[in-house]
Coordinates of C-alpha atoms in Angstrom, one line a residue:
X1 CA 116.8 73.9 139.0
X2 CA 118.6 72.3 135.9
X3 CA 122.3 71.9 136.1
X4 CA 122.6 73.0 132.5
X5 CA 121.1 76.3 133.3
X6 CA 123.0 79.5 134.0
X7 CA 122.0 79.6 137.7
X8 CA 122.8 75.9 138.0
X9 CA 126.4 76.6 136.9
X10 CA 126.6 79.5 139.2
X11 CA 125.6 77.4 142.2
X12 CA 128.2 74.7 141.2
X13 CA 130.8 77.3 140.9
X14 CA 129.9 78.6 144.4
X15 CA 130.0 75.2 145.9
X16 CA 133.4 74.5 144.2
X17 CA 134.9 77.7 145.5
X18 CA 133.5 76.9 149.0
X19 CA 135.1 73.5 148.9
X20 CA 138.4 75.0 147.7
X21 CA 138.2 77.6 150.4
X22 CA 137.7 75.0 153.1
X23 CA 140.4 72.8 151.7
X24 CA 142.9 75.6 151.3
X25 CA 141.6 77.5 154.3
X26 CA 141.6 80.6 152.1
X27 CA 139.5 83.6 153.2
X28 CA 139.8 85.1 149.8
X29 CA 138.3 82.0 148.1
X30 CA 135.5 81.9 150.9
X31 CA 134.7 85.6 150.0
X32 CA 134.7 84.7 146.3
X33 CA 132.4 81.7 147.0
X34 CA 130.0 84.1 149.0
X35 CA 129.9 86.6 146.2
X36 CA 129.2 83.9 143.6
X37 CA 126.4 82.4 145.8
X38 CA 124.9 85.9 146.2
X39 CA 125.0 86.5 142.4
X40 CA 123.4 83.1 141.9
X41 CA 120.7 83.9 144.4
X42 CA 119.9 87.2 142.7
X43 CA 119.7 85.4 139.3
X44 CA 117.5 82.8 140.6
X45 CA 115.3 85.4 142.3
X46 CA 114.9 87.3 139.0
X47 CA 114.3 84.1 137.1
X48 CA 111.5 83.1 139.3
X49 CA 109.8 86.4 140.1
X50 CA 110.9 88.7 137.3
X51 CA 107.7 88.6 135.4
X52 CA 105.3 87.8 138.3
X53 CA 102.8 90.6 139.1
X54 CA 104.0 92.5 136.0
X55 CA 101.3 93.8 133.6
X56 CA 101.6 95.2 130.1
X57 CA 98.6 97.1 128.6
X58 CA 98.1 99.3 125.6
X59 CA 94.9 101.0 124.4
X60 CA 93.9 103.6 121.8
X61 CA 92.4 106.8 122.9
X62 CA 89.7 106.2 120.3
X63 CA 88.9 103.0 118.5
X64 CA 87.4 104.6 115.3
X65 CA 89.1 107.0 113.0
X66 CA 89.6 107.8 109.3
X67 CA 92.9 107.4 107.4
X68 CA 95.5 110.0 108.3
X69 CA 93.8 111.0 111.6
X70 CA 96.2 111.0 114.6
X71 CA 95.3 108.5 117.3
X72 CA 97.0 108.4 120.6
X73 CA 98.4 105.0 121.8
X74 CA 99.1 104.6 125.4
X75 CA 101.4 101.9 126.6
X76 CA 101.5 101.1 130.3
X77 CA 103.8 98.7 132.2
X78 CA 103.2 98.1 135.9
X79 CA 105.5 96.3 138.4
X80 CA 103.4 95.3 141.4
X81 CA 106.0 93.8 143.6
X82 CA 109.1 94.7 145.7
X83 CA 111.5 93.2 143.2
X84 CA 112.7 96.1 140.9
X85 CA 113.2 95.4 137.2
X86 CA 116.3 97.0 135.7
X87 CA 116.0 95.3 132.3
X88 CA 112.6 95.1 130.6
X89 CA 112.2 94.9 126.8
X90 CA 108.9 94.9 125.0
X91 CA 108.5 93.9 121.4
X92 CA 105.2 94.9 120.1
X93 CA 103.8 93.6 116.7
X94 CA 102.4 96.5 114.6
X95 CA 100.6 96.3 111.3
X96 CA 102.7 98.1 108.6
X97 CA 99.6 100.2 107.7
X98 CA 99.9 101.9 111.1
X99 CA 102.6 104.5 111.2
X100 CA 104.1 105.2 114.8
X101 CA 105.4 108.9 114.7
X102 CA 109.1 109.4 115.6
X103 CA 109.6 105.6 115.9
X104 CA 111.1 103.2 113.3
X105 CA 109.6 99.7 113.1
X106 CA 112.0 96.7 112.9
X107 CA 111.1 94.2 110.1
X108 CA 108.9 91.2 111.2
X109 CA 107.0 90.3 107.9
X110 CA 105.6 92.0 104.9
X111 CA 102.4 92.8 106.8
X112 CA 103.8 93.6 110.3
X113 CA 106.7 95.4 111.9
X114 CA 108.1 95.3 115.5
X115 CA 108.1 98.2 117.8
X116 CA 110.9 97.8 120.4
X117 CA 110.6 99.5 123.8
X118 CA 112.9 99.4 126.9
X119 CA 111.8 100.1 130.4
X120 CA 113.4 100.1 133.8
X121 CA 111.0 99.9 136.7
X122 CA 111.5 100.2 140.5
X123 CA 109.3 98.4 143.1
X124 CA 105.7 99.1 142.7
X125 CA 106.3 101.5 139.8
X126 CA 104.1 102.2 136.9
X127 CA 105.5 103.6 133.6
X128 CA 103.3 105.0 130.9
X129 CA 104.3 106.1 127.4
X130 CA 102.3 107.7 124.6
X131 CA 102.7 107.4 120.9
X132 CA 100.9 109.0 118.0
X133 CA 99.6 106.5 115.5
X134 CA 98.3 107.2 111.9
X135 CA 96.6 104.7 109.6
X136 CA 97.6 104.8 106.0
X137 CA 94.4 103.1 104.8
X138 CA 91.1 101.7 106.0
X139 CA 91.0 98.4 107.8
X140 CA 90.6 96.7 111.1
X141 CA 93.9 96.4 113.1
X142 CA 95.2 94.9 116.2
X143 CA 98.5 95.4 118.0
X144 CA 100.3 92.3 119.1
X145 CA 100.9 89.7 120.3
X146 CA 103.6 91.4 122.3
X147 CA 106.6 89.6 123.8
X148 CA 107.8 91.0 127.2
X149 CA 111.3 90.0 128.4
X150 CA 112.8 90.7 131.9
X151 CA 116.2 90.0 133.1
X152 CA 118.5 90.3 136.1
X153 CA 121.0 93.2 136.5
X154 CA 123.8 90.9 135.2
X155 CA 122.1 89.9 132.0
X156 CA 122.4 86.2 132.8
X157 CA 118.8 85.2 133.3
X158 CA 115.8 86.2 131.2
X159 CA 112.1 85.5 131.2
X160 CA 109.7 85.9 128.5
X161 CA 106.0 86.1 128.3
X162 CA 103.5 86.8 125.5
X163 CA 100.7 89.3 125.8
X164 CA 97.5 88.8 123.8
X165 CA 96.7 91.2 120.9
X166 CA 95.1 94.6 121.7
X167 CA 91.5 95.8 121.0
X168 CA 90.5 96.5 117.4
X169 CA 91.3 99.9 115.8
X170 CA 88.7 100.4 113.1
X171 CA 89.8 102.8 110.3
X172 CA 86.9 103.9 108.2
X173 CA 87.3 104.3 104.4
X174 CA 87.4 107.8 103.1
X175 CA 84.1 109.5 102.2
X176 CA 84.6 112.0 99.3
X177 CA 82.1 114.1 97.2
X178 CA 80.8 112.1 94.3
X179 CA 81.9 114.6 91.8
X180 CA 85.5 114.1 92.9
X181 CA 85.3 110.4 91.8
X182 CA 83.8 110.9 88.4
X183 CA 80.0 110.8 89.2
X184 CA 77.6 113.7 88.5
X185 CA 76.8 115.8 91.5
X186 CA 73.1 116.2 90.5
X187 CA 70.9 113.1 90.4
X188 CA 73.8 110.6 89.9
X189 CA 71.4 107.6 90.3
X190 CA 68.3 109.0 88.5
X191 CA 65.0 109.8 90.2
X192 CA 64.9 108.7 93.8
X193 CA 62.2 109.0 96.4
X194 CA 61.3 112.6 97.4
X195 CA 61.4 113.7 100.9
X196 CA 58.2 115.6 100.4
X197 CA 55.2 113.5 101.2
X198 CA 51.8 113.8 99.4
X199 CA 49.8 112.0 102.0
X200 CA 49.3 112.6 105.8
X201 CA 50.5 109.1 106.6
X202 CA 53.1 108.2 104.0
X203 CA 54.2 104.8 105.7
X204 CA 51.4 102.8 104.0
X205 CA 51.3 99.2 105.0
X206 CA 51.7 96.8 102.1
X207 CA 52.2 93.4 103.8
X208 CA 54.5 91.4 106.1
X209 CA 57.5 89.1 105.7
X210 CA 59.9 87.2 108.1
X211 CA 62.3 89.3 110.1
X212 CA 65.9 89.4 108.8
X213 CA 69.0 90.4 110.7
X214 CA 69.5 94.1 110.3
X215 CA 65.8 95.0 109.9
X216 CA 64.9 98.1 112.0
X217 CA 62.9 97.0 115.2
X218 CA 60.4 99.7 114.6
X219 CA 59.1 97.9 111.5
X220 CA 58.3 94.7 113.6
X221 CA 54.7 93.7 113.2
X222 CA 53.8 92.4 116.6
X223 CA 50.3 91.1 115.8
X224 CA 51.6 89.1 112.9
X225 CA 54.5 87.9 115.1
X226 CA 52.1 86.7 117.9
X227 CA 50.0 84.9 115.2
X228 CA 52.8 83.1 113.5
X229 CA 55.1 82.6 116.4
X230 CA 58.0 84.0 114.4
X231 CA 59.3 87.5 114.2
X232 CA 57.6 89.5 111.3
X233 CA 58.2 92.8 109.8
X234 CA 56.0 95.2 107.9
X235 CA 56.5 95.8 104.2
X236 CA 55.9 99.4 103.3
X237 CA 54.4 100.9 100.2
X238 CA 57.2 101.7 97.6
X239 CA 56.4 105.5 97.7
X240 CA 57.4 105.5 101.3
X241 CA 60.3 103.1 101.2
X242 CA 62.2 104.0 98.0
X243 CA 66.0 104.5 98.5
X244 CA 69.3 103.1 97.5
X245 CA 70.9 99.6 97.8
X246 CA 74.6 99.5 97.1
X247 CA 76.1 96.3 96.0
X248 CA 79.9 96.0 96.0
X249 CA 81.8 93.2 94.1
X250 CA 85.0 92.4 95.8
X251 CA 86.1 90.0 93.1
X252 CA 88.6 91.7 90.7
X253 CA 88.1 89.1 88.0
X254 CA 85.2 86.9 86.9
X255 CA 86.4 84.1 89.1
X256 CA 87.7 84.8 92.6
X257 CA 90.8 82.4 92.3
X258 CA 92.2 84.6 89.6
X259 CA 93.7 87.1 92.0
X260 CA 93.0 90.5 93.3
X261 CA 93.4 94.0 92.0
X262 CA 94.0 95.8 95.4
X263 CA 93.7 99.2 93.9
X264 CA 90.3 98.6 92.3
X265 CA 89.1 97.1 95.6
X266 CA 90.1 100.0 97.6
X267 CA 88.7 102.4 95.0
X268 CA 85.3 100.4 95.1
X269 CA 85.2 100.5 98.9
X270 CA 85.8 104.3 98.9
X271 CA 83.1 104.8 96.3
X272 CA 80.7 102.7 98.2
X273 CA 81.4 104.7 101.4
X274 CA 81.0 108.0 99.5
X275 CA 77.6 106.8 98.0
X276 CA 76.3 105.8 101.4
X277 CA 77.4 109.2 102.8
X278 CA 75.7 111.0 99.9
X279 CA 72.4 109.0 100.6
X280 CA 72.7 109.8 104.3
X281 CA 73.2 113.5 103.6
X282 CA 70.0 113.5 101.4
X283 CA 68.0 111.7 104.1
X284 CA 67.4 108.6 101.9
X285 CA 67.2 105.0 103.0
X286 CA 70.4 103.3 102.0
X287 CA 71.5 99.7 102.3
X288 CA 74.8 98.1 101.6
X289 CA 75.9 94.6 100.4
X290 CA 79.2 93.1 99.5
X291 CA 80.5 89.5 98.8
X292 CA 83.6 89.8 100.9
X293 CA 84.7 88.4 104.1
X294 CA 83.9 90.9 107.0
X295 CA 86.5 90.6 109.8
X296 CA 84.5 89.6 113.0
X297 CA 81.1 89.7 111.3
X298 CA 80.8 86.9 108.8
X299 CA 81.1 85.9 105.2
X300 CA 79.3 88.8 103.6
X301 CA 78.1 92.3 104.2
X302 CA 74.5 92.6 104.7
X303 CA 72.9 95.9 105.8
X304 CA 69.3 96.4 104.6
X305 CA 68.1 100.0 103.6
X306 CA 67.4 102.2 106.5
X307 CA 67.9 105.8 107.7
X308 CA 69.8 107.4 110.5
X309 CA 73.3 108.1 111.7
X310 CA 73.6 104.6 113.0
X311 CA 73.2 103.3 109.4
X312 CA 76.2 105.4 108.2
X313 CA 78.3 104.3 111.1
X314 CA 77.5 100.6 110.6
X315 CA 78.2 100.9 106.8
X316 CA 81.5 102.6 107.4
X317 CA 82.5 99.9 110.0
X318 CA 81.5 97.1 107.7
X319 CA 83.5 98.6 104.8
X320 CA 86.5 99.0 107.2
X321 CA 86.3 95.3 108.1
X322 CA 85.7 94.1 104.5
X323 CA 88.3 91.8 103.1
X324 CA 88.7 89.6 99.9
X325 CA 88.5 85.8 100.0
X326 CA 84.8 85.2 99.9
X327 CA 83.8 82.4 97.5
X328 CA 80.3 83.8 97.0
X329 CA 79.9 85.7 93.6
X330 CA 78.0 89.0 93.7
X331 CA 75.4 87.7 91.3
X332 CA 74.4 85.1 93.9
X333 CA 74.3 87.7 96.6
X334 CA 72.1 89.8 94.4
X335 CA 69.8 86.9 93.6
X336 CA 69.2 86.3 97.3
X337 CA 68.8 90.1 98.4
X338 CA 67.3 91.9 95.5
X339 CA 63.8 90.3 95.7
X340 CA 63.6 91.3 99.3
X341 CA 64.1 95.0 98.5
X342 CA 61.0 97.2 98.1
X343 CA 59.7 97.6 94.5
X344 CA 61.4 100.7 93.0
X345 CA 64.5 100.7 95.2
X346 CA 67.4 102.1 93.0
X347 CA 70.4 99.7 92.9
X348 CA 74.0 100.8 92.6
X349 CA 76.4 97.9 91.6
X350 CA 80.1 98.7 91.9
X351 CA 82.5 96.3 90.2
X352 CA 85.8 96.1 88.6
X353 CA 84.6 93.9 85.7
X354 CA 81.3 92.8 84.3
X355 CA 81.2 89.2 83.4
X356 CA 78.2 87.3 81.9
X357 CA 76.8 86.2 85.2
X358 CA 76.9 89.6 86.8
X359 CA 75.5 91.2 83.7
X360 CA 72.5 88.8 83.8
X361 CA 71.9 89.6 87.5
X362 CA 72.0 93.4 86.7
X363 CA 69.4 92.9 83.9
X364 CA 67.2 90.8 86.0
X365 CA 67.2 93.4 88.8
X366 CA 66.5 96.2 86.2
X367 CA 63.5 94.2 84.8
X368 CA 62.2 93.6 88.2
X369 CA 61.3 97.3 88.6
X370 CA 64.4 98.2 90.5
X371 CA 66.5 100.7 88.5
X372 CA 70.2 99.9 88.3
X373 CA 73.3 102.1 88.1
X374 CA 76.4 100.2 87.2
X375 CA 79.8 101.7 88.3
X376 CA 82.8 100.1 86.8
X377 CA 86.1 100.7 88.5
X378 CA 88.4 98.7 86.2
X379 CA 90.6 100.1 83.4
X380 CA 89.1 101.2 80.0
X381 CA 90.3 97.9 78.5
X382 CA 87.7 96.1 80.6
X383 CA 84.7 95.5 78.2
X384 CA 81.2 96.3 79.5
X385 CA 78.4 94.3 77.7
X386 CA 75.2 96.0 76.5
X387 CA 72.7 96.6 79.3
X388 CA 69.6 98.1 78.1
X389 CA 68.1 100.6 80.6
X390 CA 71.0 100.4 82.9
X391 CA 73.0 103.7 83.7
X392 CA 76.7 102.9 83.4
X393 CA 79.6 105.0 84.7
X394 CA 83.3 104.3 84.4
X395 CA 85.4 105.8 87.3
X396 CA 88.6 103.8 87.2
X397 CA 92.1 104.7 85.9
X398 CA 94.4 107.5 86.8
X399 CA 91.9 110.2 85.7
X400 CA 89.0 109.0 87.7
X401 CA 88.4 107.3 91.0
X402 CA 91.9 105.8 91.3
X403 CA 93.7 109.1 90.7
X404 CA 91.3 111.1 93.0
X405 CA 91.2 108.7 95.9
X406 CA 94.2 106.4 95.8
X407 CA 96.8 109.3 95.4
X408 CA 95.7 110.8 98.8

């Protein structure tokens, strides 16, 4: 016990009253000394055990959603001891992109607010509260850290503890029909692989290569793996493997240190999600690549072309986690990934601007036998160089993708 603390002063006051009562032989002072000692004991008790065996938990009813969908947040406080808690305050840190219905957040920073909650718990009591949360935009969000403060009934002693952040809430980007964002509904990316096969066994073997993270396990070539000692996968004939590979450029300008155009990035993310959804709907293999930091995953988004519901879910989650800040330019990512794609795979490159280096990468991909569609999300003032053989769409501005998606 420190003499400068509140309880220390109370004990000193009780001792002084006791000495005065004994010196003056005053029953009233003796009673006062007993009351002060009692209060000091209660304060010391709360100070020592107020937060012991106390748990604060929160979880989302579902950890995956789309923007605007209601998600139930459950907050639970449990007091597992005999000592009741008449004063308990929780300050939860909440990203500003998450709206808590019927509650006003207090300012914490430009990116986060504070949700303040008060509780009163008896012995061995559990209190549960539910809130409805809606996300304004895609992203990966955590609540917390939270600060829990408990005090004695007199408000003299207070204990604080910090609770670690919650589990992630993944908010997928919107998936919208392509015609709503300025792309043609019919054959937007030219001739792609037909779902009708001309041969009894369309998955014709064309060679092997080293396994890469993300390759489907059903393409592993086990004999070649046993012979080389390293995991190998089959290369399929192009007629059986054609599909889409979407490349998203997170750089708003030709050099990443020049800044960000947040609207153009969000528009590009929505467009990439919509194209992946379109390919999934048409049963086409689709892959997704982006030169942005992926929260919890790594320094770039790398999902090789494949089919199935899992491909769509993984692509949406990757886009939800996607952030800016990667120093890798898209043309370097294309140089590394395009040669590994099956011959004839159609590429869709989404970018706000087209600099000299990116234009060169697009032309090299086009000349390698992989048709390229370029989708520019920047304003009309952004020039696009001549790209022979490349299909070019402009979807930026208030009348295009920005107006259709960002206004929602």
